[in-house]
Short mmCIF file of N, CA and C in Angstrom, two decimals:
data_model
loop_
_atom_site.label_atom_id
_atom_site.label_comp_id
_atom_site.label_asym_id
_atom_site.label_seq_id
_atom_site.Cartn_x
_atom_site.Cartn_y
_atom_site.Cartn_z
N UNK A 1207 -14.04 -36.08 -4.42
CA UNK A 1207 -13.99 -34.76 -5.20
C UNK A 1207 -15.30 -33.94 -4.78
N UNK A 1208 -16.54 -34.26 -4.85
CA UNK A 1208 -17.52 -33.34 -4.40
C UNK A 1208 -17.18 -32.34 -3.28
N UNK A 1209 -16.29 -32.88 -2.20
CA UNK A 1209 -16.03 -32.07 -1.03
C UNK A 1209 -15.26 -31.05 -1.52
N UNK A 1210 -14.44 -31.11 -2.25
CA UNK A 1210 -13.61 -30.11 -2.53
C UNK A 1210 -14.36 -29.20 -3.41
N UNK A 1211 -14.98 -29.44 -4.07
CA UNK A 1211 -15.87 -28.60 -5.00
C UNK A 1211 -16.82 -27.68 -4.10
N UNK A 1212 -17.36 -28.61 -3.26
CA UNK A 1212 -18.32 -27.93 -2.15
C UNK A 1212 -17.59 -26.85 -1.30
N UNK A 1213 -16.45 -27.23 -0.91
CA UNK A 1213 -15.72 -26.25 -0.11
C UNK A 1213 -15.33 -25.14 -1.10
N UNK A 1214 -15.00 -25.39 -2.18
CA UNK A 1214 -14.47 -24.12 -3.13
C UNK A 1214 -15.58 -23.07 -3.33
N UNK A 1215 -16.73 -23.89 -3.47
CA UNK A 1215 -18.24 -22.99 -3.80
C UNK A 1215 -18.53 -22.29 -2.40
N UNK A 1216 -18.24 -22.94 -1.22
CA UNK A 1216 -18.78 -22.05 -0.23
C UNK A 1216 -17.67 -21.16 0.18
N UNK A 1217 -16.39 -21.02 -0.11
CA UNK A 1217 -15.44 -20.22 0.16
C UNK A 1217 -15.81 -18.99 -0.98
N UNK A 1218 -16.11 -19.24 -2.02
CA UNK A 1218 -16.44 -18.14 -3.12
C UNK A 1218 -17.65 -17.26 -2.62
N UNK A 1219 -18.71 -18.10 -2.09
CA UNK A 1219 -19.86 -17.41 -1.74
C UNK A 1219 -19.56 -16.53 -0.40
N UNK A 1220 -18.72 -17.01 0.52
CA UNK A 1220 -18.58 -16.37 1.57
C UNK A 1220 -17.13 -16.01 1.77
N UNK A 1221 -16.72 -15.13 0.58
CA UNK A 1221 -15.37 -14.86 0.57
C UNK A 1221 -14.88 -13.73 1.82
N UNK A 1222 -15.82 -12.89 2.12
CA UNK A 1222 -15.40 -11.98 3.24
C UNK A 1222 -15.22 -12.72 4.54
N UNK A 1223 -15.98 -13.76 4.74
CA UNK A 1223 -15.94 -14.53 5.91
C UNK A 1223 -14.51 -15.58 5.94
N UNK A 1224 -14.29 -16.04 4.72
CA UNK A 1224 -13.09 -16.73 4.52
C UNK A 1224 -11.59 -15.81 4.79
N UNK A 1225 -11.84 -14.53 4.18
CA UNK A 1225 -10.66 -13.71 4.32
C UNK A 1225 -10.36 -13.40 5.93
N UNK A 1226 -11.64 -13.10 6.47
CA UNK A 1226 -11.39 -12.56 8.08
C UNK A 1226 -10.96 -13.96 8.77
N UNK A 1227 -11.31 -15.13 8.52
CA UNK A 1227 -10.87 -16.22 9.27
C UNK A 1227 -9.37 -16.41 8.99
N UNK A 1228 -8.92 -16.31 7.58
CA UNK A 1228 -7.42 -16.41 7.56
C UNK A 1228 -6.82 -15.24 7.72
N UNK A 1229 -7.38 -14.08 8.10
CA UNK A 1229 -6.66 -12.81 8.44
C UNK A 1229 -6.29 -12.15 7.33
N UNK A 1230 -6.79 -12.21 6.21
CA UNK A 1230 -6.22 -11.64 4.81
C UNK A 1230 -7.10 -10.35 4.65
N UNK A 1231 -6.37 -9.15 4.34
CA UNK A 1231 -6.87 -7.97 4.12
C UNK A 1231 -6.32 -7.36 2.95
N UNK A 1232 -7.21 -6.49 2.38
CA UNK A 1232 -6.91 -5.76 1.13
C UNK A 1232 -5.58 -4.64 1.31
N UNK A 1233 -4.71 -4.62 0.55
CA UNK A 1233 -3.70 -3.37 0.70
C UNK A 1233 -3.62 -3.16 -0.80
N UNK A 1234 -2.76 -1.84 -0.94
CA UNK A 1234 -2.35 -1.43 -2.17
C UNK A 1234 -0.87 -1.24 -2.10
N UNK A 1235 -0.23 -1.79 -3.12
CA UNK A 1235 1.22 -1.70 -3.53
C UNK A 1235 1.36 -0.46 -4.26
N UNK A 1236 2.08 0.58 -3.89
CA UNK A 1236 2.53 1.70 -4.70
C UNK A 1236 3.96 1.62 -5.28
N UNK A 1237 4.26 1.87 -6.41
CA UNK A 1237 5.67 1.75 -6.96
C UNK A 1237 5.74 3.19 -7.68
N UNK A 1238 6.52 4.21 -7.05
CA UNK A 1238 6.66 5.32 -7.54
C UNK A 1238 8.10 5.63 -8.06
N UNK A 1239 7.99 6.59 -8.90
CA UNK A 1239 9.01 7.01 -9.49
C UNK A 1239 9.49 8.76 -9.05
N UNK A 1240 10.72 8.70 -9.08
CA UNK A 1240 11.42 10.07 -8.40
C UNK A 1240 12.21 10.72 -9.73
N UNK A 1241 11.99 10.49 -10.74
CA UNK A 1241 13.02 10.84 -11.87
C UNK A 1241 12.82 12.54 -12.15
N UNK A 1242 11.76 12.79 -11.91
CA UNK A 1242 11.40 14.52 -12.10
C UNK A 1242 11.81 15.31 -10.92
N UNK A 1243 12.38 14.79 -9.87
CA UNK A 1243 12.76 15.49 -8.59
C UNK A 1243 14.26 15.54 -8.74
N UNK A 1244 14.99 16.77 -8.25
CA UNK A 1244 16.50 16.96 -8.13
C UNK A 1244 16.76 15.91 -6.66
N UNK A 1245 18.03 15.69 -6.70
CA UNK A 1245 18.73 15.24 -5.62
C UNK A 1245 18.12 15.76 -4.42
N UNK A 1246 18.14 17.01 -4.24
CA UNK A 1246 17.64 17.76 -2.83
C UNK A 1246 16.07 17.47 -2.78
N UNK A 1247 15.44 17.54 -3.59
CA UNK A 1247 13.82 17.27 -3.70
C UNK A 1247 13.72 15.88 -3.24
N UNK A 1248 14.50 14.97 -3.98
CA UNK A 1248 14.31 13.60 -3.59
C UNK A 1248 14.44 13.29 -2.03
N UNK A 1249 15.47 14.06 -1.44
CA UNK A 1249 15.82 13.77 0.00
C UNK A 1249 14.76 14.32 0.85
N UNK A 1250 14.29 15.64 0.39
CA UNK A 1250 13.07 16.01 1.29
C UNK A 1250 11.84 15.15 1.01
N UNK A 1251 11.54 14.71 -0.02
CA UNK A 1251 10.49 13.92 -0.22
C UNK A 1251 10.72 12.64 0.63
N UNK A 1252 11.71 12.06 0.75
CA UNK A 1252 12.08 10.80 1.44
C UNK A 1252 11.74 11.16 3.04
N UNK A 1253 12.19 12.22 3.48
CA UNK A 1253 12.12 12.66 4.86
C UNK A 1253 10.59 12.90 5.18
N UNK A 1254 9.88 13.34 4.16
CA UNK A 1254 8.54 13.61 4.31
C UNK A 1254 7.67 12.06 4.28
N UNK A 1255 7.94 11.32 3.54
CA UNK A 1255 7.35 10.13 3.59
C UNK A 1255 7.59 9.25 4.71
N UNK A 1256 9.00 8.97 4.91
CA UNK A 1256 9.46 7.93 5.83
C UNK A 1256 10.06 8.61 7.12
N UNK A 1257 9.97 9.97 7.27
CA UNK A 1257 10.04 10.44 8.74
C UNK A 1257 11.77 10.76 8.80
N UNK A 1258 12.00 11.67 9.56
CA UNK A 1258 13.40 11.95 9.75
C UNK A 1258 13.67 12.91 11.09
N UNK A 1259 14.68 12.75 11.88
CA UNK A 1259 14.76 13.73 12.95
C UNK A 1259 13.91 13.41 13.98
N UNK A 1260 13.33 12.35 14.17
CA UNK A 1260 12.19 12.00 15.31
C UNK A 1260 10.81 12.52 14.80
N UNK A 1261 10.71 12.80 13.85
CA UNK A 1261 9.48 13.20 13.30
C UNK A 1261 8.66 12.04 12.77
N UNK A 1262 7.39 12.02 12.95
CA UNK A 1262 6.75 10.66 12.56
C UNK A 1262 6.52 10.84 11.01
N UNK A 1263 6.56 9.71 10.34
CA UNK A 1263 6.48 9.65 8.84
C UNK A 1263 5.07 9.75 8.31
N UNK A 1264 4.86 10.33 7.10
CA UNK A 1264 3.49 10.39 6.66
C UNK A 1264 3.04 8.79 6.50
N UNK A 1265 3.89 8.05 5.86
CA UNK A 1265 3.46 6.60 5.64
C UNK A 1265 3.27 5.86 6.94
N UNK A 1266 3.64 6.25 8.15
CA UNK A 1266 3.30 5.46 9.36
C UNK A 1266 1.89 6.07 9.74
N UNK A 1267 1.71 7.16 9.64
CA UNK A 1267 0.26 7.86 9.73
C UNK A 1267 -0.74 7.12 9.00
N UNK A 1268 -0.51 6.49 7.83
CA UNK A 1268 -1.27 5.53 6.98
C UNK A 1268 -1.31 4.36 7.37
N UNK A 1269 -0.61 3.95 8.42
CA UNK A 1269 -0.43 2.33 8.80
C UNK A 1269 0.27 1.74 7.59
N UNK A 1270 1.29 2.37 6.90
CA UNK A 1270 1.90 1.86 5.66
C UNK A 1270 3.26 1.38 6.00
N UNK A 1271 3.83 0.67 5.13
CA UNK A 1271 5.23 0.02 5.10
C UNK A 1271 6.11 0.27 4.09
N UNK A 1272 7.27 0.31 4.08
CA UNK A 1272 8.15 0.43 3.04
C UNK A 1272 8.42 -1.03 2.64
N UNK A 1273 8.21 -1.33 1.18
CA UNK A 1273 8.67 -2.66 1.04
C UNK A 1273 10.00 -2.92 0.25
N UNK A 1274 10.31 -1.88 -0.24
CA UNK A 1274 11.80 -1.86 -1.08
C UNK A 1274 11.88 -0.46 -1.55
N UNK A 1275 12.82 -0.43 -2.64
CA UNK A 1275 13.28 0.85 -3.02
C UNK A 1275 11.98 1.31 -3.87
N UNK A 1276 11.47 2.34 -3.64
CA UNK A 1276 10.33 3.22 -4.16
C UNK A 1276 9.01 2.32 -4.27
N UNK A 1277 8.90 1.48 -3.17
CA UNK A 1277 7.64 0.53 -3.20
C UNK A 1277 7.21 0.76 -1.58
N UNK A 1278 5.75 1.13 -1.44
CA UNK A 1278 5.32 1.19 -0.31
C UNK A 1278 4.07 0.41 -0.32
N UNK A 1279 3.41 -0.06 0.66
CA UNK A 1279 2.12 -0.83 0.82
C UNK A 1279 1.29 -0.19 1.98
N UNK A 1280 0.01 0.11 1.65
CA UNK A 1280 -0.87 0.72 2.61
C UNK A 1280 -2.00 0.09 2.73
N UNK A 1281 -2.89 0.17 3.56
CA UNK A 1281 -4.36 -0.39 3.77
C UNK A 1281 -4.88 0.26 2.66
N UNK A 1282 -6.11 -0.52 1.99
CA UNK A 1282 -6.82 0.09 1.04
C UNK A 1282 -7.67 1.31 1.24
N UNK A 1283 -8.06 1.51 2.60
CA UNK A 1283 -8.79 2.67 2.75
C UNK A 1283 -7.86 3.96 3.09
N UNK A 1284 -6.46 3.75 3.10
CA UNK A 1284 -5.56 5.04 3.00
C UNK A 1284 -5.12 5.36 1.68
N UNK A 1285 -5.66 4.71 0.61
CA UNK A 1285 -5.17 5.12 -0.67
C UNK A 1285 -5.19 6.64 -1.11
N UNK A 1286 -6.38 7.13 -0.91
CA UNK A 1286 -6.53 8.70 -1.45
C UNK A 1286 -5.57 9.61 -0.75
N UNK A 1287 -5.07 9.37 0.46
CA UNK A 1287 -4.34 10.21 1.15
C UNK A 1287 -2.96 9.97 0.56
N UNK A 1288 -2.52 8.87 0.15
CA UNK A 1288 -1.18 8.61 -0.52
C UNK A 1288 -1.22 9.20 -1.92
N UNK A 1289 -2.33 8.89 -2.57
CA UNK A 1289 -2.35 9.48 -3.98
C UNK A 1289 -2.18 11.00 -4.03
N UNK A 1290 -2.83 11.65 -2.89
CA UNK A 1290 -2.71 13.21 -3.00
C UNK A 1290 -1.36 13.75 -2.82
N UNK A 1291 -0.67 12.86 -1.82
CA UNK A 1291 0.64 13.17 -1.28
C UNK A 1291 1.42 13.07 -2.55
N UNK A 1292 1.55 11.95 -3.41
CA UNK A 1292 2.26 11.89 -4.53
C UNK A 1292 2.01 12.78 -5.50
N UNK A 1293 0.65 13.16 -5.75
CA UNK A 1293 0.15 14.17 -6.55
C UNK A 1293 0.93 15.68 -6.26
N UNK A 1294 0.92 16.07 -5.08
CA UNK A 1294 1.57 17.16 -4.54
C UNK A 1294 2.98 17.18 -4.86
N UNK A 1295 3.74 16.22 -4.98
CA UNK A 1295 5.16 16.08 -5.48
C UNK A 1295 5.28 15.86 -6.88
N UNK A 1296 4.09 15.91 -7.74
CA UNK A 1296 4.11 15.47 -9.18
C UNK A 1296 4.72 14.10 -9.44
N UNK A 1297 4.50 13.14 -8.70
CA UNK A 1297 5.10 11.84 -8.91
C UNK A 1297 4.22 11.00 -9.71
N UNK A 1298 4.73 10.14 -10.69
CA UNK A 1298 4.09 9.16 -11.19
C UNK A 1298 4.11 7.69 -10.33
N UNK A 1299 3.10 7.02 -10.54
CA UNK A 1299 3.10 5.94 -9.70
C UNK A 1299 2.23 4.74 -10.39
N UNK A 1300 2.51 3.60 -10.00
CA UNK A 1300 1.48 2.27 -10.35
C UNK A 1300 0.99 1.89 -9.02
N UNK A 1301 -0.10 1.41 -9.15
CA UNK A 1301 -0.74 0.63 -8.05
C UNK A 1301 -1.11 -0.70 -8.42
N UNK A 1302 -1.06 -1.64 -7.42
CA UNK A 1302 -1.46 -2.86 -7.42
C UNK A 1302 -2.23 -3.36 -6.21
N UNK A 1303 -3.34 -3.85 -6.38
CA UNK A 1303 -4.02 -4.48 -5.25
C UNK A 1303 -3.52 -5.82 -4.85
N UNK A 1304 -3.35 -5.93 -3.49
CA UNK A 1304 -2.64 -7.14 -2.96
C UNK A 1304 -3.34 -7.46 -1.61
N UNK A 1305 -3.36 -8.67 -1.37
CA UNK A 1305 -3.90 -9.26 0.06
C UNK A 1305 -2.79 -9.75 0.66
N UNK A 1306 -2.80 -9.59 2.14
CA UNK A 1306 -1.77 -9.81 2.89
C UNK A 1306 -2.57 -10.20 4.46
#
């Protein structure tokens, strides 16, 4: 048993090193709502966020990914840009910090 406690203590003390070894990095999961936009505005928003017609998406420029309906994940360091983008569209959103 002491070996497990010792290992757990070492991991907690060297959390960043342990996360690097495991290849785990912090991300933010955004869940946004489009209820205040018209259908046309929703389509324009979608094209801006995800790209359309060969144009690079805003999400891709942040190294982000779509996870599902109205859910995207981005690296922790890109959060302000995405928040500003959502504010521009007057969207409400929820954020959760995740590790991947």
